[in-house]
Coordinates of C-alpha atoms and ligand atoms in Angstrom, one line a residue:
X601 CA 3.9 -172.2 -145.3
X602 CA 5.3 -169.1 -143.0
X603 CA 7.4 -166.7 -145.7
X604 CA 10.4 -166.6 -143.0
X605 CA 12.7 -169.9 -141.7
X606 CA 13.8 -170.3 -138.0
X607 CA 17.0 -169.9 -139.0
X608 CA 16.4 -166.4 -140.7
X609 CA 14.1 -165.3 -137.2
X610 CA 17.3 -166.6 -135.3
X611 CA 19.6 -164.8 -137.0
X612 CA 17.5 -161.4 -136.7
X613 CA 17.2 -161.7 -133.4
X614 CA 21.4 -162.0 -133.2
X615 CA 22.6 -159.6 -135.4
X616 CA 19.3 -157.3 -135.5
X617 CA 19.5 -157.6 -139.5
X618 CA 18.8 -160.3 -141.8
X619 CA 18.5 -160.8 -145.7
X620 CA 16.1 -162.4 -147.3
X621 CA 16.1 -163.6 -151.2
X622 CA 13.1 -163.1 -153.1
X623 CA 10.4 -162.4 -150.1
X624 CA 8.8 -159.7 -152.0
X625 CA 9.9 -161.2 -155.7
X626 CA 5.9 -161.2 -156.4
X627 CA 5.6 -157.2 -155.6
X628 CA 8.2 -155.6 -157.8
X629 CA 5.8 -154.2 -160.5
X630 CA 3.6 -153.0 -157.5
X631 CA 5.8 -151.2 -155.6
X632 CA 7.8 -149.7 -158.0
X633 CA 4.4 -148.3 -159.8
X634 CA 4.2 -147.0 -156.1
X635 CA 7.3 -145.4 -155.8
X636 CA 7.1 -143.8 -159.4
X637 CA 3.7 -141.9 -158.2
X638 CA 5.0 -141.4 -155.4
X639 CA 8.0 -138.8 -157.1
X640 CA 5.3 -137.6 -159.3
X641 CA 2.8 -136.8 -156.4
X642 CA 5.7 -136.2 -153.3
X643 CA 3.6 -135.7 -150.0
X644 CA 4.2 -132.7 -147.2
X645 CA 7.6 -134.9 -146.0
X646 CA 9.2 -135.2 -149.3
X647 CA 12.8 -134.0 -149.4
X648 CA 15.9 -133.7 -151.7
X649 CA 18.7 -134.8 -149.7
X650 CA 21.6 -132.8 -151.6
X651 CA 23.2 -129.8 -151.1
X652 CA 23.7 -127.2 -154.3
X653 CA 26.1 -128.8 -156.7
X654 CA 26.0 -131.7 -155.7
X655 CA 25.7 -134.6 -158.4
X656 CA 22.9 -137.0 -158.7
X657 CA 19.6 -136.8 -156.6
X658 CA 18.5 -138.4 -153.4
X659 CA 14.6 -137.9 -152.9
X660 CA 12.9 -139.6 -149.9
X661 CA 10.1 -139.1 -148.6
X662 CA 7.6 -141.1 -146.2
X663 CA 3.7 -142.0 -144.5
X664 CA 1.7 -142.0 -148.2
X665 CA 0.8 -145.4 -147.5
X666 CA -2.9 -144.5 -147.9
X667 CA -3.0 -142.3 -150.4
X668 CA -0.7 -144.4 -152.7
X669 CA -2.9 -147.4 -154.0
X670 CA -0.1 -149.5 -154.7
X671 CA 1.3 -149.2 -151.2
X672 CA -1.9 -149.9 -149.8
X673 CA -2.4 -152.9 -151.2
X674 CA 1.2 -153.7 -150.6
X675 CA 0.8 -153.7 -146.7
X676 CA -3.2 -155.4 -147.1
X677 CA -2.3 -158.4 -149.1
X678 CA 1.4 -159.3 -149.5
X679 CA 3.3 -161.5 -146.7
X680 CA 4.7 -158.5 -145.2
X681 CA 2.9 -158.4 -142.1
X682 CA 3.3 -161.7 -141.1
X683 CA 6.7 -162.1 -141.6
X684 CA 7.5 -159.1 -139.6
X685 CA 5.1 -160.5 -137.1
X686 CA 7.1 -163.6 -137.1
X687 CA 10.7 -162.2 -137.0
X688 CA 9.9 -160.2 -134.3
X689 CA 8.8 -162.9 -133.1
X690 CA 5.2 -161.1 -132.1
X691 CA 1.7 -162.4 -132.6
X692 CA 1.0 -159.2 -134.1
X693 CA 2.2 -156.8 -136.7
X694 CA 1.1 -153.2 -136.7
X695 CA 1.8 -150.8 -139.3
X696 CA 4.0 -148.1 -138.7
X697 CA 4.9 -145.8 -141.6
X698 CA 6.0 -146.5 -145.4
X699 CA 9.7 -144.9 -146.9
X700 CA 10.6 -144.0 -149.7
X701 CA 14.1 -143.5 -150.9
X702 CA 15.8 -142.9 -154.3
X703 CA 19.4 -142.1 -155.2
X704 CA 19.7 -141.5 -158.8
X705 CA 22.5 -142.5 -160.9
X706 CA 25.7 -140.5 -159.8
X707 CA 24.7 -139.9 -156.2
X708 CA 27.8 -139.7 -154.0
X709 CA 26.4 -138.6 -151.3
X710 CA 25.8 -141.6 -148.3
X711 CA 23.2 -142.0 -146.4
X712 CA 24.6 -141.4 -143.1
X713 CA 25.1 -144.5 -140.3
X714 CA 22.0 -144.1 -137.9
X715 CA 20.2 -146.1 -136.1
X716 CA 16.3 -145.2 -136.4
X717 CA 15.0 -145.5 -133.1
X718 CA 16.0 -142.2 -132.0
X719 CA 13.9 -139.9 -133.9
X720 CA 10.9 -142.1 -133.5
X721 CA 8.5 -141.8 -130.6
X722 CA 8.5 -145.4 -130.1
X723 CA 9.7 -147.9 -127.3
X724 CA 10.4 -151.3 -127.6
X725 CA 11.9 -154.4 -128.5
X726 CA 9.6 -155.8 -131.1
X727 CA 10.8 -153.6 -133.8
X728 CA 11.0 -154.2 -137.9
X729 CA 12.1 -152.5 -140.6
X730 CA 11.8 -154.1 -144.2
X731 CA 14.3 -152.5 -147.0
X732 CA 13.2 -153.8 -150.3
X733 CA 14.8 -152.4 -153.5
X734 CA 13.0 -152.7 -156.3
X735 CA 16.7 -152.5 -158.9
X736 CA 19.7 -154.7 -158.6
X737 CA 22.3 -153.2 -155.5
X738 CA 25.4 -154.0 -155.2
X739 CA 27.4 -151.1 -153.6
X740 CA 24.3 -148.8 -152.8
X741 CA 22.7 -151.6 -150.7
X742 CA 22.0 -150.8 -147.2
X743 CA 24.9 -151.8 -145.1
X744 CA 24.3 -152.8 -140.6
X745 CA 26.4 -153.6 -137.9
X746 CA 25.4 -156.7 -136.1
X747 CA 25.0 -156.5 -132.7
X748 CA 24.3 -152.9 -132.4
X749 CA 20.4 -153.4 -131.6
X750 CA 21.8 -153.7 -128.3
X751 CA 23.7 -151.4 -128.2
X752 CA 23.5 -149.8 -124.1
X753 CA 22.4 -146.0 -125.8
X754 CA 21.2 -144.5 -129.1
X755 CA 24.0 -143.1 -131.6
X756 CA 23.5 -139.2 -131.9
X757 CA 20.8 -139.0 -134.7
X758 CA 21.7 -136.4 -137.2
X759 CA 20.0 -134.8 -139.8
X760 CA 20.7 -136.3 -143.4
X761 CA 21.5 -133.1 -145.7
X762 CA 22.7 -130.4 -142.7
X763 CA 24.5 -133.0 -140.5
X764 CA 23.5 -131.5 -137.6
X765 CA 22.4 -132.6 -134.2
X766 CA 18.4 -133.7 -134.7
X767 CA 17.6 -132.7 -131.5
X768 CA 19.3 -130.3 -129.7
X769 CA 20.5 -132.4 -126.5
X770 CA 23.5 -134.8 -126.8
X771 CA 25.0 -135.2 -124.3
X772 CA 22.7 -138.6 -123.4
X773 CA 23.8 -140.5 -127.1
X774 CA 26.9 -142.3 -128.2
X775 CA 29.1 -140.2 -130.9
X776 CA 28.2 -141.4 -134.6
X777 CA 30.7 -144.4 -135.3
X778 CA 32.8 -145.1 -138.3
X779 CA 32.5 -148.6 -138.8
X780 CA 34.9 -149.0 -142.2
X781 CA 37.7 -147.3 -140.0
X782 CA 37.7 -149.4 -137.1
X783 CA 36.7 -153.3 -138.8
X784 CA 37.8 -154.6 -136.0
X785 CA 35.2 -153.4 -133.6
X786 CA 32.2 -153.7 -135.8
X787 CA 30.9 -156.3 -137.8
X788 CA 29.6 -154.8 -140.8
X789 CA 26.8 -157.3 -142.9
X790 CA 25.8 -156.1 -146.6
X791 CA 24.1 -158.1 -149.2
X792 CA 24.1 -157.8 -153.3
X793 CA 20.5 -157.6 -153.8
X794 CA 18.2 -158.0 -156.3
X795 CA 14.7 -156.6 -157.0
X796 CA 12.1 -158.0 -154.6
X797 CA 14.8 -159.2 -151.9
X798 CA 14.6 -158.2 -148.6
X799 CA 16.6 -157.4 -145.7
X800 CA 14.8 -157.0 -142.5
X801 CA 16.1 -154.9 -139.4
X802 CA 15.7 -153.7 -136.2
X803 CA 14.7 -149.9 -135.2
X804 CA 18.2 -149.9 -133.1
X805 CA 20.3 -151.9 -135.7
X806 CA 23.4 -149.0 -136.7
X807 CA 23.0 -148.9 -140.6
X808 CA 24.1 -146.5 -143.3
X809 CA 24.4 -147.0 -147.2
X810 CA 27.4 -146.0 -149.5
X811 CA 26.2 -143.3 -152.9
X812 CA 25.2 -144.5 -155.8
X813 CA 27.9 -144.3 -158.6
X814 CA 26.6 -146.9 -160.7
X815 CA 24.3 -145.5 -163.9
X816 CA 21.7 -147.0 -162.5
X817 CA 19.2 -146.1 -160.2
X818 CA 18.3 -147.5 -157.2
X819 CA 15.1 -147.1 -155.7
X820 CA 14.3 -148.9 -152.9
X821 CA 10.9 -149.0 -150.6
X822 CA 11.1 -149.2 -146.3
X823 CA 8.1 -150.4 -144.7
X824 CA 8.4 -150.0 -140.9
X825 CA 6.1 -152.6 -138.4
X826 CA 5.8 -152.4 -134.7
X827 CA 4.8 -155.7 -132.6
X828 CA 3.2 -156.7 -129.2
X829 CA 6.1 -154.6 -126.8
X830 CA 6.0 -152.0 -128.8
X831 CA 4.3 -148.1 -127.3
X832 CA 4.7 -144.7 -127.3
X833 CA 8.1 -143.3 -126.3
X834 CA 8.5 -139.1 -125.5
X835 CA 11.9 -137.5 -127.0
X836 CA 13.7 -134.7 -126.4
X837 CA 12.1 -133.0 -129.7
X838 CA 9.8 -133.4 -133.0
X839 CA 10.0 -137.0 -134.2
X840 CA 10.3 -138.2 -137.6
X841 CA 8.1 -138.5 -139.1
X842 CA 5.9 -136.1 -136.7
X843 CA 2.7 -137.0 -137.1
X844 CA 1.1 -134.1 -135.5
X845 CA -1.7 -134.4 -132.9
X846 CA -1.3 -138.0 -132.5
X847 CA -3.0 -137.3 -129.1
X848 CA -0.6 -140.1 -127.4
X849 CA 1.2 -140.0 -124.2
X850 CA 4.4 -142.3 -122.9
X851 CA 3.6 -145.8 -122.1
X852 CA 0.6 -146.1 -124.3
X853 CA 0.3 -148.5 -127.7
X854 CA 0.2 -146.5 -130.8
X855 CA -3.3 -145.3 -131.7
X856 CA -4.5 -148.3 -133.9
X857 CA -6.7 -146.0 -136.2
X858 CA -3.5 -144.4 -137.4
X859 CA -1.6 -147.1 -137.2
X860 CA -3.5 -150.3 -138.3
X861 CA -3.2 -153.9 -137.3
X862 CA -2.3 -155.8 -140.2
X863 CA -1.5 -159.4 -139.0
X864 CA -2.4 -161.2 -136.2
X865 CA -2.1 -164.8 -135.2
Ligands
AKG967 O1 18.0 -146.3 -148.5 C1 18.9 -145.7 -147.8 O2 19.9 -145.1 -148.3 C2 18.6 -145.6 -146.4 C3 17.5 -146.4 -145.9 C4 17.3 -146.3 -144.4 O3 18.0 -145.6 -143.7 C5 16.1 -146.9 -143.9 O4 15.3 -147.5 -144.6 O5 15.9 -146.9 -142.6

């Protein structure tokens, strides 16, 4: 049995985000051992996402995928790669990176709207992101606007704690939107989740989440998957994540040593 319907690969392909009950439901104790070694051992990329004074805590950090046991067996033997594979509709699913990202109970801060193609060095159409948290969301959970995978142009990418411009040209991006302020021009889809759900989404899909005032946390674990249109894209800066000396030029597929093939058909 294929872990995704036609009418969930339908429905990402029209509104570049789709949620799915209970994909992961097997993988909660997994991944949240991940995540919790994860914060103890935080990698070169980890970051605390608050300014001084602010309440709460919002730690992220990403790419431990192989030194993170739990992670790695995550990606190797759960149904992850072939649904992405298949709601990207791709006969292939390559591994990207792994995210992690916490806010602690009493975290106002949001997690700005963005779309994530922009500060990755990657083209293409055949593009997935799963969000999985692994504690019950209600208003924290990551909130899209349909449609806005195709979008004409990136939205300015920003960075997350200074709120400035990530690169420094932008002049060639759309300004950041406020979708709750205009709910007539955007359609906004967010789902109650609960530990082990999913919602899948496309690199371009606009998204954003609201803080987390509820006493309890919510941790949640990105895993980011690149199918058969998918290569190397310059920008006007340093990506992120980076990964320095990657070696690859414009046009070519991502190095498969670094990035692994994890499903094919
Ligand atoms: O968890 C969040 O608040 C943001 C997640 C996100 O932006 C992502 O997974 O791409």
């Amino acid at each position: 049995m294929t872990p995704v319907s036609d009418e969930q690969i339908a429905k990402y392909a029209s509104d570049g985000a789709v949620y799915i009950s209970g994909l992961f439901a097997d993988w909660v104790e997994t991944i949240s051992a991940g995540i919790e070694r994860n914060m103890r051992e935080p990698g070169p990329y980890a970051s605390e996402n608050l300014k001084p004074g602010e309440r709460g805590r919002f730690f992220d950090d990403y790419c431990n995928w192989q030194r993170i046991p739990e992670f790695f067996d995550f990606i190797m033997r759960s149904p992850a790669g072939e649904a992405a594979a298949r709601l990207m509709r791709s006969s292939s699913a390559q591994i990207f990176h792994d995210h992690v990202l916490v806010k602690e109970p009493g975290t106002a801060k949001p997690t700005p709207w963005h779309q994530d193609a922009p500060y990755y060095f990657v083209d293409g159409e055949q593009t997935l992101s799963f969000w999985i948290p692994v504690d019950p969301v209600e208003d924290a959970t990551l909130r899209f606007v349909a449609g806005s995978h195709k979008w004409p142009k990136f939205v300015l990418p920003i960075r997350w704690l200074s709120e400035e411009n990530f690169y420094q040209r932008s002049d060639e991006y759309l300004p950041v939107p406020d979708p709750d302020a205009d709910p007539e021009s955007y359609r906004v889809l967010e789902w109650r989740m609960r530990p082990g759900d999913a919602v899948a989404f496309h690199y371009k899909t606009l998204h954003g989440a609201r803080g987390n005032l509820t006493e309890r946390r919510r941790r949640a674990f990105s895993l980011r998957w690149l199918g058969d249109d998918t290569v190397f894209a310059m920008r006007p800066g340093r990506t992120s994540p980076p990964f320095p000396g990657h070696g690859m030029a414009a046009g070519q597929k991502l190095r498969e040593d670094w990035f692994p093939m994890i499903w094919e058909r």
